[in-house]
C-alpha cells in the first residue's frame, strides 16, 4: 500500500512535458552556437563572396552591354551622318553634272543653231544669188520677147536698145 | 510505438492514446543522469549542426551554381531577401550569420518530424527553442544598447513617446513585460507548441491507422485515415519551413526595433 | 497490539485511497477542462487569422507589385495572432498531461 502511495507521488512528480531538459539544452546550445560560429567565420563568407562576385560580374556585363549599345548607337549615328554627307555629296555631284550637261547641251544646241542659221543664211544668199543670176539671165530674153511682141502688135520693128531699159525697169519694179 | 501498442493490446484493446511522455521523451544513448545525457533530441541537434555544415562545405563555389550550390545559395538568398531586407533593410546584412544559423537550425530541427526512423522534431522539446529565444533576446538587447546606449534603449523601450506622463505608471510595466519577458517567451512557445502540436497530430493519425489495421470491421476507413496522415505529413513539412522563417523573421524584427525604435 | 497495527494500516490505506481519489479527480477535471481550454483559445485566433489572411489576399490582389512585403507582414501578423492559440495549446498540454 505504501509502495503504491509512493508510486502515485512519483507519478504526480512526473516530468512536465513543457519544462526543458537540462541535458537537451546542453547539446542544443553546443550545436547551435557551433553552427553560429561556423556560419559566421567559415561557411558563409565564401558563399557570399561567390554571390557578390557573380553580382558584380553580372553588373559588369550589363554595364558592358550598355556601353556596347551606346557605342553601337553612336556608330550608327555616325554611319547615318556619313550616309547623309555622302548622299548630299552625291546630290551635289549629280546637280553639278546636270548643270554641266545642261550647259553643254545649251552650248551644243547654240552651236548647232548658229550653224543652222549660217547654213540658212548661206542657202538664202545662194538662192538670192541664183535668183539674181536667173533674173539677170532672163532679162535680155524677156526684153527680146517683149520687143518682138510689141513689134508684132505695132507692126514695126522696135529696136531692142529702147526696149531694154523698160523691161529692166519693169523687172526691177516687179522684183 | 508498435511495442507500446502490443503492450496495450493485452488490456482489452481499443484505441488508446499513448501517454505524452512516450511521445516526446527518449531514452538516453549515454551519460544517463548527467548533464551530458545524449538522447534523440541531442542527436537531432547535432545533425542540425552537421547537415548545414556539410552542405555548405560540399557545395562548390562557382560562378554558375549547380546542384547543391543552388540549394545553399537559395537558403542564403531567402534569408537575405525575405528576412533581412524586409524586416531590417540594407544595413541588416551584418546580422546575416545569426539569422541564417537560426533559420537553418530551426528548419533542420523541425524537418526530422517527417523523416522516417526519427519522426521527432527536436523543437517539440522546450530545450532548443529556449536556447534560440534566449539568444535572440540577448541579441536584440545588445543591439539596442549598442545603437542607442543603455539609457536610450531603456527609455525607448519602456517609455514610448506620445503617452501622457501619468499613464507611464500603467504603460511602463506592460512594456517591460511585453518587451523583456513576453518576446522570448513568445518566440520559444510559438516554435515549441507548433512543433509539438504537429507531432501529436501525426502521432494521432498514426495511432488511428494502426488501430484501424487491427480492427478488421473498421478497416474500410483506413485509406481515408492514411490519406489524411500523408497529407498532414506534407503539411508538417510546410509548417517546418514556415516556423523557421517566422522565428528568424521575428528575431530580425526585434533587432530592427532595437536599431530604430521610432520606425 | 495487533489491533493497533491493523488500525494504523487501515488508516494509512484510507489516507492513500483518499489521496489517490483526489489525484484521480484532479486528473479527470484537468482532462475534461483541457478540451474546453484549447477549444475556447482557438476561437479568437481562428477568426483573427482568417480575417488577416483575407485582407492580405485582398491587398495582394489590389497591388500585386507589393505582394512580397504584404506576405512578410502577413506572416508576422499570423505569428502574433497564432501565439494566443498556441498558449491555449500549452495550457491544454499542462492540464491534460502535467
Short mmCIF file of C-alpha atoms in Angstrom, two decimals:
data_model
loop_
_atom_site.label_atom_id
_atom_site.label_comp_id
_atom_site.label_asym_id
_atom_site.label_seq_id
_atom_site.Cartn_x
_atom_site.Cartn_y
_atom_site.Cartn_z
CA UNK A 1 0.00 0.00 0.00
CA UNK A 2 2.65 2.43 1.00
CA UNK A 3 4.57 1.47 -2.08
CA UNK A 4 1.58 2.40 -4.22
CA UNK A 5 1.35 5.76 -2.46
CA UNK A 6 4.97 6.40 -3.19
CA UNK A 7 4.43 5.33 -6.76
CA UNK A 8 1.49 7.71 -7.06
CA UNK A 9 3.57 10.52 -5.60
CA UNK A 10 6.28 9.80 -8.13
CA UNK A 11 3.73 9.78 -10.89
CA UNK A 12 2.49 13.17 -9.77
CA UNK A 13 6.04 14.43 -9.95
CA UNK A 14 6.41 13.05 -13.47
CA UNK A 15 8.26 15.35 -15.78
CA UNK A 16 6.30 18.27 -17.04
CA UNK A 17 6.29 17.98 -20.84
CA UNK A 18 6.80 21.73 -21.16
CA UNK A 19 9.83 22.27 -18.96
CA UNK A 20 13.14 21.98 -20.81
CA UNK A 21 15.51 19.16 -20.03
CA UNK A 22 18.95 20.36 -18.98
CA UNK A 23 20.89 17.79 -20.98
CA UNK A 24 18.93 18.56 -24.13
CA UNK A 25 19.61 22.25 -23.59
CA UNK A 26 23.29 21.45 -23.21
CA UNK A 27 23.56 19.61 -26.51
CA UNK A 28 21.26 22.06 -28.25
CA UNK A 29 23.34 25.00 -27.08
CA UNK A 30 26.55 23.31 -28.22
CA UNK A 31 25.05 22.55 -31.61
CA UNK A 32 23.51 25.99 -32.13
CA UNK A 33 26.46 28.07 -31.01
CA UNK A 34 28.86 25.92 -33.05
CA UNK A 35 26.60 26.41 -36.05
CA UNK A 36 26.52 30.17 -35.47
CA UNK A 37 30.30 30.38 -35.17
CA UNK A 38 30.83 28.14 -38.20
CA UNK A 39 28.37 30.10 -40.31
CA UNK A 40 29.90 33.39 -39.27
CA UNK A 41 33.55 32.54 -39.79
CA UNK A 42 33.77 29.53 -42.08
CA UNK A 43 30.66 28.72 -44.03
CA UNK A 44 29.03 31.98 -45.05
CA UNK A 45 31.94 34.17 -46.30
CA UNK A 46 32.85 32.05 -49.35
CA UNK A 47 29.21 31.75 -50.40
CA UNK A 48 28.68 35.49 -50.01
CA UNK A 49 31.91 36.11 -51.90
CA UNK A 50 30.76 33.99 -54.80
CA UNK A 51 27.34 35.62 -54.80
CA UNK A 52 28.85 39.12 -54.70
CA UNK A 53 31.32 38.18 -57.40
CA UNK A 54 28.50 36.89 -59.55
CA UNK A 55 26.50 40.04 -58.90
CA UNK A 56 29.50 42.20 -59.79
CA UNK A 57 30.10 40.12 -62.87
CA UNK A 58 26.52 40.41 -63.97
CA UNK A 59 26.50 44.12 -63.26
CA UNK A 60 29.78 44.47 -65.16
CA UNK A 61 28.39 42.52 -68.08
CA UNK A 62 25.26 44.63 -68.05
CA UNK A 63 27.35 47.80 -67.96
CA UNK A 64 29.48 46.48 -70.81
CA UNK A 65 26.35 45.67 -72.75
CA UNK A 66 25.04 49.17 -72.10
CA UNK A 67 28.34 50.67 -73.18
CA UNK A 68 28.36 48.50 -76.29
CA UNK A 69 24.83 49.55 -77.02
CA UNK A 70 25.78 53.20 -76.58
CA UNK A 71 28.80 52.67 -78.78
CA UNK A 72 26.66 50.96 -81.33
CA UNK A 73 24.24 53.87 -81.19
CA UNK A 74 26.98 56.41 -81.74
CA UNK A 75 28.42 54.30 -84.56
CA UNK A 76 25.02 54.07 -86.12
CA UNK A 77 24.53 57.81 -85.89
CA UNK A 78 27.99 58.29 -87.32
CA UNK A 79 27.16 55.96 -90.17
CA UNK A 80 23.93 57.76 -90.79
CA UNK A 81 25.78 61.08 -90.65
CA UNK A 82 28.26 59.76 -93.14
CA UNK A 83 25.46 58.42 -95.22
CA UNK A 84 23.72 61.79 -95.19
CA UNK A 85 27.01 63.51 -96.08
CA UNK A 86 27.70 61.21 -98.96
CA UNK A 87 24.13 61.50 -100.10
CA UNK A 88 24.42 65.27 -100.06
CA UNK A 89 27.71 64.98 -101.88
CA UNK A 90 26.19 62.68 -104.41
CA UNK A 91 23.31 65.05 -104.88
CA UNK A 92 25.80 67.87 -105.30
CA UNK A 93 27.74 65.88 -107.85
CA UNK A 94 24.59 64.98 -109.67
CA UNK A 95 23.50 68.59 -109.64
CA UNK A 96 26.84 69.73 -110.90
CA UNK A 97 26.82 67.11 -113.60
CA UNK A 98 23.34 68.05 -114.51
CA UNK A 99 24.26 71.71 -114.66
CA UNK A 100 27.32 70.90 -116.73
CA UNK A 101 25.32 68.72 -119.02
CA UNK A 102 22.76 71.44 -119.30
CA UNK A 103 25.42 73.96 -120.15
CA UNK A 104 26.99 71.63 -122.64
CA UNK A 105 23.65 70.90 -124.17
CA UNK A 106 22.92 74.60 -124.39
CA UNK A 107 26.30 75.16 -125.96
CA UNK A 108 25.82 72.34 -128.42
CA UNK A 109 22.35 73.48 -129.25
CA UNK A 110 23.59 77.05 -129.61
CA UNK A 111 26.39 75.92 -131.87
CA UNK A 112 24.04 73.82 -133.89
CA UNK A 113 21.58 76.65 -134.15
CA UNK A 114 24.33 79.01 -135.18
CA UNK A 115 25.47 76.56 -137.81
CA UNK A 116 21.96 76.06 -138.97
CA UNK A 117 21.50 79.81 -139.10
CA UNK A 118 24.71 80.30 -141.05
CA UNK A 119 23.79 77.44 -143.35
CA UNK A 120 20.40 79.01 -143.80
CA UNK A 121 21.96 82.36 -144.48
CA UNK A 122 24.34 80.76 -146.96
CA UNK A 123 21.49 78.97 -148.60
CA UNK A 124 19.49 82.14 -148.74
CA UNK A 125 22.40 84.01 -150.16
CA UNK A 126 22.90 81.27 -152.67
CA UNK A 127 19.23 81.35 -153.51
CA UNK A 128 19.34 85.11 -153.85
CA UNK A 129 22.42 84.86 -155.97
CA UNK A 130 20.97 82.20 -158.18
CA UNK A 131 17.79 84.17 -158.42
CA UNK A 132 19.64 87.32 -159.35
CA UNK A 133 21.62 85.28 -161.74
CA UNK A 134 18.44 83.85 -163.10
CA UNK A 135 16.94 87.28 -163.27
CA UNK A 136 19.88 88.73 -164.97
CA UNK A 137 19.90 85.79 -167.33
CA UNK A 138 16.23 86.09 -168.02
CA UNK A 139 16.16 89.93 -168.58
CA UNK A 140 17.59 90.08 -172.15
CA UNK A 141 15.41 87.30 -173.36
CA UNK A 142 12.38 88.96 -171.72
CA UNK A 143 13.29 92.27 -173.43
CA UNK A 144 13.77 90.43 -176.67
CA UNK A 145 10.43 88.64 -176.30
CA UNK A 146 8.75 91.87 -175.20
CA UNK A 147 10.24 93.86 -178.08
CA UNK A 148 9.27 91.17 -180.53
CA UNK A 149 5.76 91.02 -179.12
CA UNK A 150 5.42 94.81 -179.16
CA UNK A 151 6.76 94.97 -182.75
CA UNK A 152 4.24 92.38 -183.77
CA UNK A 153 1.47 94.34 -182.12
CA UNK A 154 2.54 97.67 -183.66
CA UNK A 155 3.70 96.16 -186.90
CA UNK A 156 7.01 97.78 -186.72
CA UNK A 157 10.40 96.98 -185.66
CA UNK A 158 11.16 98.14 -182.14
CA UNK A 159 14.83 98.36 -181.52
CA UNK A 160 15.98 96.22 -178.69
CA UNK A 161 18.00 99.05 -177.28
CA UNK A 162 14.89 101.07 -176.47
CA UNK A 163 13.03 98.15 -175.07
CA UNK A 164 15.80 97.04 -172.91
CA UNK A 165 15.57 99.82 -170.21
CA UNK A 166 11.81 99.47 -169.95
CA UNK A 167 11.98 95.77 -169.34
CA UNK A 168 14.77 96.20 -166.92
CA UNK A 169 12.82 98.84 -165.00
CA UNK A 170 9.72 96.63 -165.00
CA UNK A 171 11.62 93.62 -163.83
CA UNK A 172 13.34 95.51 -161.13
CA UNK A 173 10.00 97.01 -160.07
CA UNK A 174 8.26 93.73 -160.09
CA UNK A 175 11.02 92.16 -158.25
CA UNK B 1 5.15 2.62 -30.91
CA UNK B 2 4.42 -0.90 -32.08
CA UNK B 3 5.80 -2.30 -28.88
CA UNK B 4 3.71 0.19 -26.98
CA UNK B 5 0.59 -0.99 -28.71
CA UNK B 6 1.39 -4.61 -28.33
CA UNK B 7 1.61 -3.96 -24.62
CA UNK B 8 -1.75 -2.28 -24.56
CA UNK B 9 -3.49 -4.78 -26.74
CA UNK B 10 -3.48 -7.26 -23.88
CA UNK B 11 -5.52 -4.88 -21.78
CA UNK B 12 -8.77 -5.05 -23.72
CA UNK B 13 -7.52 -3.43 -26.94
CA UNK B 14 -9.32 -0.43 -28.37
CA UNK B 15 -7.92 2.91 -29.34
CA UNK B 16 -5.72 4.09 -26.52
CA UNK B 17 -3.59 7.14 -26.89
CA UNK B 18 -0.08 6.69 -25.51
CA UNK B 19 0.90 8.99 -22.64
CA UNK B 20 2.68 12.09 -23.83
CA UNK B 21 5.93 11.19 -22.11
CA UNK B 22 6.14 8.24 -24.51
CA UNK B 23 5.86 10.64 -27.44
CA UNK B 24 8.45 13.23 -26.55
CA UNK B 25 10.87 11.69 -24.06
CA UNK B 26 13.55 9.45 -25.40
CA UNK B 27 15.95 7.06 -23.74
CA UNK B 28 19.50 8.24 -23.40
CA UNK B 29 22.18 6.74 -25.59
CA UNK B 30 24.82 7.52 -22.97
CA UNK B 31 25.50 9.76 -19.99
CA UNK B 32 22.36 8.79 -18.13
CA UNK B 33 21.60 11.10 -15.23
CA UNK B 34 24.27 13.68 -16.02
CA UNK B 35 24.09 16.90 -17.98
CA UNK B 36 25.81 15.10 -20.88
CA UNK B 37 22.88 12.71 -21.29
CA UNK B 38 22.60 12.26 -25.02
CA UNK B 39 19.26 11.20 -26.45
CA UNK B 40 17.48 11.52 -29.77
CA UNK B 41 16.94 15.24 -29.28
CA UNK B 42 20.66 15.74 -28.81
CA UNK B 43 21.30 13.60 -31.87
CA UNK B 44 18.92 15.70 -33.96
CA UNK B 45 20.54 18.89 -32.67
CA UNK B 46 23.92 17.55 -33.73
CA UNK B 47 22.51 16.63 -37.13
CA UNK B 48 21.04 20.11 -37.42
CA UNK B 49 24.58 21.34 -36.93
CA UNK B 50 26.28 18.80 -39.18
CA UNK B 51 23.91 18.76 -42.17
CA UNK B 52 24.07 22.51 -42.93
CA UNK B 53 27.81 22.48 -42.31
CA UNK B 54 28.23 19.60 -44.72
CA UNK B 55 26.02 21.24 -47.29
CA UNK B 56 27.96 24.48 -47.13
CA UNK B 57 31.32 22.76 -47.23
CA UNK B 58 30.46 20.32 -50.01
CA UNK B 59 28.86 22.88 -52.30
CA UNK B 60 31.22 24.16 -54.94
CA UNK B 61 31.81 27.88 -55.11
CA UNK B 62 31.37 28.52 -58.80
CA UNK B 63 30.08 31.48 -60.71
CA UNK B 64 27.46 29.32 -62.38
CA UNK B 65 25.76 27.47 -59.50
CA UNK B 66 24.73 23.87 -59.90
CA UNK B 67 23.13 21.23 -57.72
CA UNK B 68 23.92 21.62 -54.04
CA UNK B 69 25.23 25.13 -54.53
CA UNK B 70 21.80 26.17 -55.74
CA UNK B 71 20.19 24.97 -52.52
CA UNK B 72 22.79 26.65 -50.31
CA UNK B 73 22.59 29.93 -52.17
CA UNK B 74 18.81 29.67 -52.25
CA UNK B 75 18.77 29.49 -48.44
CA UNK B 76 21.19 32.40 -48.14
CA UNK B 77 19.22 34.48 -50.61
CA UNK B 78 15.91 33.60 -48.94
CA UNK B 79 17.19 34.80 -45.57
CA UNK B 80 18.66 37.88 -47.21
CA UNK B 81 15.59 38.89 -49.20
CA UNK B 82 12.65 37.66 -47.15
CA UNK B 83 14.01 38.15 -43.65
CA UNK B 84 16.71 40.80 -43.60
CA UNK B 85 15.70 43.15 -46.40
CA UNK B 86 12.02 43.10 -45.49
CA UNK B 87 12.49 43.46 -41.71
CA UNK B 88 15.68 45.46 -41.19
CA UNK B 89 16.75 46.86 -44.53
CA UNK B 90 20.09 47.01 -46.30
CA UNK B 91 22.10 47.67 -43.11
CA UNK B 92 20.88 44.40 -41.61
CA UNK B 93 23.43 42.40 -43.59
CA UNK B 94 25.74 42.13 -40.61
CA UNK B 95 23.13 40.06 -38.72
CA UNK B 96 23.12 37.54 -41.55
CA UNK B 97 25.17 34.87 -39.71
CA UNK B 98 22.84 34.85 -36.69
CA UNK B 99 19.64 34.88 -38.72
CA UNK B 100 20.89 32.30 -41.20
CA UNK B 101 22.02 29.94 -38.45
CA UNK B 102 18.71 30.38 -36.61
CA UNK B 103 16.87 29.62 -39.84
CA UNK B 104 18.94 26.55 -40.63
CA UNK B 105 18.98 25.21 -37.06
CA UNK B 106 15.24 25.59 -36.63
CA UNK B 107 14.47 24.13 -40.03
CA UNK B 108 16.68 21.08 -39.64
CA UNK B 109 15.44 20.61 -36.09
CA UNK B 110 11.88 20.66 -37.40
CA UNK B 111 12.21 18.61 -40.55
CA UNK B 112 13.13 15.47 -38.62
CA UNK B 113 9.47 15.38 -37.70
CA UNK B 114 8.74 13.73 -41.04
CA UNK B 115 11.96 11.80 -41.63
CA UNK B 116 11.40 8.10 -41.00
CA UNK B 117 13.24 6.46 -38.10
CA UNK B 118 13.48 9.88 -36.44
CA UNK B 119 9.85 11.08 -36.60
CA UNK B 120 10.52 13.63 -33.90
CA UNK B 121 11.04 17.36 -34.20
CA UNK B 122 13.83 18.47 -31.91
CA UNK B 123 11.92 21.68 -31.31
CA UNK B 124 8.96 19.82 -29.83
CA UNK B 125 11.05 19.81 -26.67
CA UNK B 126 11.43 23.14 -24.92
CA UNK B 127 15.23 22.94 -24.81
CA UNK B 128 16.21 24.16 -28.29
CA UNK B 129 13.51 26.85 -28.57
CA UNK B 130 14.60 28.22 -25.19
CA UNK B 131 18.23 28.39 -26.33
CA UNK B 132 17.27 30.12 -29.57
CA UNK B 133 14.85 32.51 -27.91
CA UNK B 134 17.39 33.49 -25.26
CA UNK B 135 19.95 34.08 -27.99
CA UNK B 136 17.53 36.28 -29.90
CA UNK B 137 16.63 38.08 -26.67
CA UNK B 138 20.26 38.74 -25.77
CA UNK B 139 20.93 39.82 -29.35
CA UNK B 140 18.18 42.41 -29.60
CA UNK B 141 19.06 43.85 -26.20
CA UNK B 142 22.74 44.02 -27.16
CA UNK B 143 21.90 45.66 -30.49
CA UNK B 144 19.62 48.17 -28.78
CA UNK B 145 22.20 49.06 -26.13
CA UNK B 146 24.85 49.42 -28.79
CA UNK B 147 22.70 51.52 -31.10
CA UNK B 148 21.03 53.82 -28.56
CA UNK B 149 23.09 53.47 -25.39
CA UNK B 150 21.75 51.77 -22.30
CA UNK B 151 19.56 54.64 -21.07
CA UNK B 152 18.38 55.46 -24.56
CA UNK B 153 17.36 51.86 -25.18
CA UNK B 154 15.56 51.61 -21.85
CA UNK B 155 13.83 54.92 -22.49
CA UNK B 156 12.68 53.98 -25.97
CA UNK B 157 11.53 50.50 -24.96
CA UNK B 158 9.98 51.31 -21.57
CA UNK B 159 8.72 54.85 -22.10
CA UNK B 160 7.11 55.02 -25.53
CA UNK B 161 6.77 58.63 -26.73
CA UNK B 162 3.40 60.31 -27.10
CA UNK B 163 1.92 58.93 -23.87
CA UNK B 164 0.70 61.25 -21.11
CA UNK B 165 3.10 61.31 -18.18
CA UNK B 166 0.64 59.82 -15.68
CA UNK B 167 -0.03 56.84 -17.90
CA UNK B 168 3.59 55.73 -17.66
CA UNK B 169 2.62 54.18 -14.33
CA UNK B 170 0.49 51.80 -16.33
CA UNK B 171 2.38 51.62 -19.61
CA UNK B 172 5.89 51.04 -18.37
CA UNK B 173 5.24 47.73 -16.57
CA UNK B 174 3.28 46.50 -19.56
CA UNK B 175 6.06 47.49 -21.93
CA UNK B 176 8.62 45.87 -19.68
CA UNK B 177 6.61 42.67 -19.61
CA UNK B 178 5.97 42.59 -23.33
CA UNK B 179 9.48 43.54 -24.40
CA UNK B 180 11.70 41.68 -21.99
CA UNK B 181 9.59 38.72 -20.93
CA UNK B 182 6.88 38.03 -23.46
CA UNK B 183 9.10 38.37 -26.52
CA UNK B 184 11.46 35.48 -25.69
CA UNK B 185 8.63 33.52 -24.14
CA UNK B 186 6.51 34.02 -27.23
CA UNK B 187 9.35 33.07 -29.55
CA UNK B 188 10.07 29.88 -27.65
CA UNK B 189 6.46 28.86 -27.07
CA UNK B 190 5.44 29.58 -30.66
CA UNK B 191 8.04 27.23 -32.06
CA UNK B 192 7.67 24.61 -29.33
CA UNK B 193 3.87 24.48 -29.40
CA UNK B 194 3.68 24.43 -33.19
CA UNK B 195 6.05 21.51 -33.46
CA UNK B 196 4.56 19.63 -30.51
CA UNK B 197 1.06 20.09 -31.93
CA UNK B 198 2.21 18.85 -35.33
CA UNK B 199 3.94 15.89 -33.74
CA UNK B 200 0.85 14.97 -31.70
CA UNK B 201 -1.29 15.37 -34.79
CA UNK B 202 0.89 12.97 -36.77
CA UNK B 203 1.02 10.54 -33.85
CA UNK B 204 -2.76 10.67 -33.53
CA UNK B 205 -3.29 9.70 -37.12
CA UNK B 206 -0.53 7.13 -36.95
CA UNK B 207 -2.18 5.56 -33.90
CA UNK B 208 -5.53 5.70 -35.66
CA UNK B 209 -4.13 3.92 -38.72
CA UNK B 210 -2.58 1.19 -36.58
CA UNK B 211 -5.80 0.73 -34.61
CA UNK B 212 -7.83 0.52 -37.80
CA UNK B 213 -5.42 -2.04 -39.20
CA UNK B 214 -6.14 -4.25 -36.24
CA UNK B 215 -9.91 -3.80 -36.31
CA UNK B 216 -10.94 -5.61 -39.45
CA UNK B 217 -14.52 -4.29 -39.38
CA UNK B 218 -13.42 -0.68 -39.46
CA UNK B 219 -10.61 -1.24 -41.95
CA UNK B 220 -12.78 0.35 -44.63
CA UNK B 221 -11.99 3.85 -43.31
CA UNK B 222 -8.29 3.07 -43.08
CA UNK B 223 -7.49 4.51 -46.54
CA UNK B 224 -9.03 7.86 -45.56
CA UNK B 225 -7.13 7.92 -42.33
CA UNK B 226 -3.94 7.03 -44.12
CA UNK B 227 -4.52 9.68 -46.80
CA UNK B 228 -5.01 12.26 -44.07
CA UNK B 229 -1.78 11.11 -42.47
CA UNK B 230 0.09 11.55 -45.75
CA UNK B 231 -1.48 14.95 -46.32
CA UNK B 232 -0.64 16.07 -42.81
CA UNK B 233 2.94 14.94 -43.31
CA UNK B 234 3.17 17.28 -46.28
CA UNK B 235 1.53 20.00 -44.22
CA UNK B 236 4.10 19.49 -41.47
CA UNK B 237 6.93 19.93 -43.98
CA UNK B 238 5.40 23.31 -44.80
CA UNK B 239 4.97 24.13 -41.11
CA UNK B 240 8.64 23.30 -40.51
CA UNK B 241 9.69 25.78 -43.15
CA UNK B 242 7.25 28.47 -42.02
CA UNK B 243 8.25 28.16 -38.39
CA UNK B 244 11.92 28.51 -39.31
CA UNK B 245 11.02 31.55 -41.41
CA UNK B 246 8.85 33.09 -38.70
CA UNK B 247 11.44 32.57 -35.98
CA UNK B 248 14.20 34.26 -37.97
CA UNK B 249 11.81 36.96 -39.19
CA UNK B 250 10.70 37.81 -35.65
CA UNK B 251 14.30 37.92 -34.48
CA UNK B 252 15.03 40.30 -37.34
CA UNK B 253 12.01 42.45 -36.45
CA UNK B 254 13.10 42.70 -32.82
CA UNK B 255 16.62 43.63 -33.90
CA UNK B 256 15.18 46.23 -36.24
CA UNK B 257 13.00 47.66 -33.46
CA UNK B 258 16.12 47.95 -31.31
CA UNK B 259 18.05 49.66 -34.11
CA UNK B 260 15.50 52.37 -34.84
CA UNK B 261 12.72 52.42 -32.24
CA UNK B 262 10.61 55.14 -33.84
CA UNK B 263 10.18 53.31 -37.05
CA UNK C 1 -1.11 -4.59 19.70
CA UNK C 2 -2.12 -6.32 16.58
CA UNK C 3 -5.39 -4.39 16.60
CA UNK C 4 -3.47 -1.18 16.85
CA UNK C 5 -1.24 -2.22 14.00
CA UNK C 6 -4.13 -3.22 11.83
CA UNK C 7 -5.93 0.04 12.61
CA UNK C 8 -2.86 2.02 11.69
CA UNK C 9 -2.51 0.03 8.49
CA UNK C 10 -6.15 0.71 7.72
CA UNK C 11 -5.72 4.41 8.39
CA UNK C 12 -2.75 4.57 6.05
CA UNK C 13 -4.76 2.68 3.47
CA UNK C 14 -7.68 5.10 3.73
CA UNK C 15 -5.37 8.04 3.53
CA UNK C 16 -3.70 6.59 0.47
CA UNK C 17 -7.04 5.88 -1.18
CA UNK C 18 -8.29 9.36 -0.42
CA UNK C 19 -5.16 10.85 -1.96
CA UNK C 20 -5.49 8.62 -4.97
CA UNK C 21 -9.08 9.66 -5.36
CA UNK C 22 -8.09 13.29 -5.09
CA UNK C 23 -5.45 12.77 -7.78
CA UNK C 24 -7.93 10.94 -9.95
CA UNK C 25 -10.49 13.67 -9.53
CA UNK C 26 -7.90 16.29 -10.38
CA UNK C 27 -6.80 14.36 -13.45
CA UNK C 28 -10.38 13.91 -14.61
CA UNK C 29 -11.18 17.56 -14.11
CA UNK C 30 -7.99 18.55 -15.85
CA UNK C 31 -8.65 16.26 -18.79
CA UNK C 32 -12.22 17.41 -19.23
CA UNK C 33 -11.30 21.09 -18.97
CA UNK C 34 -8.33 20.67 -21.28
CA UNK C 35 -10.57 20.32 -24.31
CA UNK C 36 -12.54 23.42 -23.34
CA UNK C 37 -9.33 25.35 -22.76
CA UNK C 38 -7.98 24.64 -26.21
CA UNK C 39 -11.32 24.99 -27.95
CA UNK C 40 -12.01 28.39 -26.41
CA UNK C 41 -8.47 29.55 -27.04
CA UNK C 42 -8.76 28.64 -30.74
CA UNK C 43 -11.88 30.71 -31.46
CA UNK C 44 -10.35 34.16 -31.39
CA UNK C 45 -7.12 33.38 -33.24
CA UNK C 46 -9.12 31.38 -35.80
CA UNK C 47 -11.25 34.39 -36.62
CA UNK C 48 -8.22 36.65 -36.46
CA UNK C 49 -6.08 34.62 -38.82
CA UNK C 50 -8.92 34.21 -41.27
CA UNK C 51 -9.57 37.94 -41.34
CA UNK C 52 -5.86 38.73 -41.55
CA UNK C 53 -5.15 36.40 -44.45
CA UNK C 54 -8.28 37.55 -46.28
CA UNK C 55 -7.20 41.16 -46.01
CA UNK C 56 -3.68 40.22 -47.10
CA UNK C 57 -5.03 38.43 -50.17
CA UNK C 58 -7.14 41.47 -50.98
CA UNK C 59 -4.11 43.72 -50.63
CA UNK C 60 -2.05 41.44 -52.84
CA UNK C 61 -4.79 41.34 -55.45
CA UNK C 62 -5.01 45.12 -55.47
CA UNK C 63 -1.30 45.70 -55.60
CA UNK C 64 0.49 42.63 -56.90
CA UNK C 65 3.77 44.54 -57.04
CA UNK C 66 3.87 44.83 -53.24
CA UNK C 67 2.97 41.16 -52.71
CA UNK C 68 6.32 40.31 -51.11
CA UNK C 69 6.02 42.99 -48.45
CA UNK C 70 2.40 42.09 -47.76
CA UNK C 71 3.32 38.43 -47.45
CA UNK C 72 6.06 39.11 -44.92
CA UNK C 73 3.76 41.31 -42.86
CA UNK C 74 1.06 38.67 -43.14
CA UNK C 75 3.35 36.02 -41.71
CA UNK C 76 4.30 38.36 -38.89
CA UNK C 77 0.66 39.00 -38.09
CA UNK C 78 -0.14 35.31 -38.23
CA UNK C 79 2.75 34.60 -35.87
CA UNK C 80 1.46 37.11 -33.32
CA UNK C 81 -2.15 36.04 -33.63
CA UNK C 82 -1.32 32.38 -33.53
CA UNK C 83 0.63 32.84 -30.29
CA UNK C 84 -2.64 33.09 -28.38
CA UNK C 85 -3.90 29.80 -29.77
CA UNK C 86 -0.55 28.21 -29.01
CA UNK C 87 -0.65 29.41 -25.41
CA UNK C 88 -4.05 27.75 -25.26
CA UNK C 89 -2.47 24.60 -26.62
CA UNK C 90 0.22 24.72 -23.96
CA UNK C 91 -2.45 25.11 -21.31
CA UNK C 92 -4.14 22.08 -22.82
CA UNK C 93 -0.96 20.07 -22.53
CA UNK C 94 -0.45 21.24 -18.96
CA UNK C 95 -4.00 20.36 -17.93
CA UNK C 96 -4.01 17.04 -19.69
CA UNK C 97 -0.57 15.65 -19.04
CA UNK C 98 1.23 17.57 -16.32
#
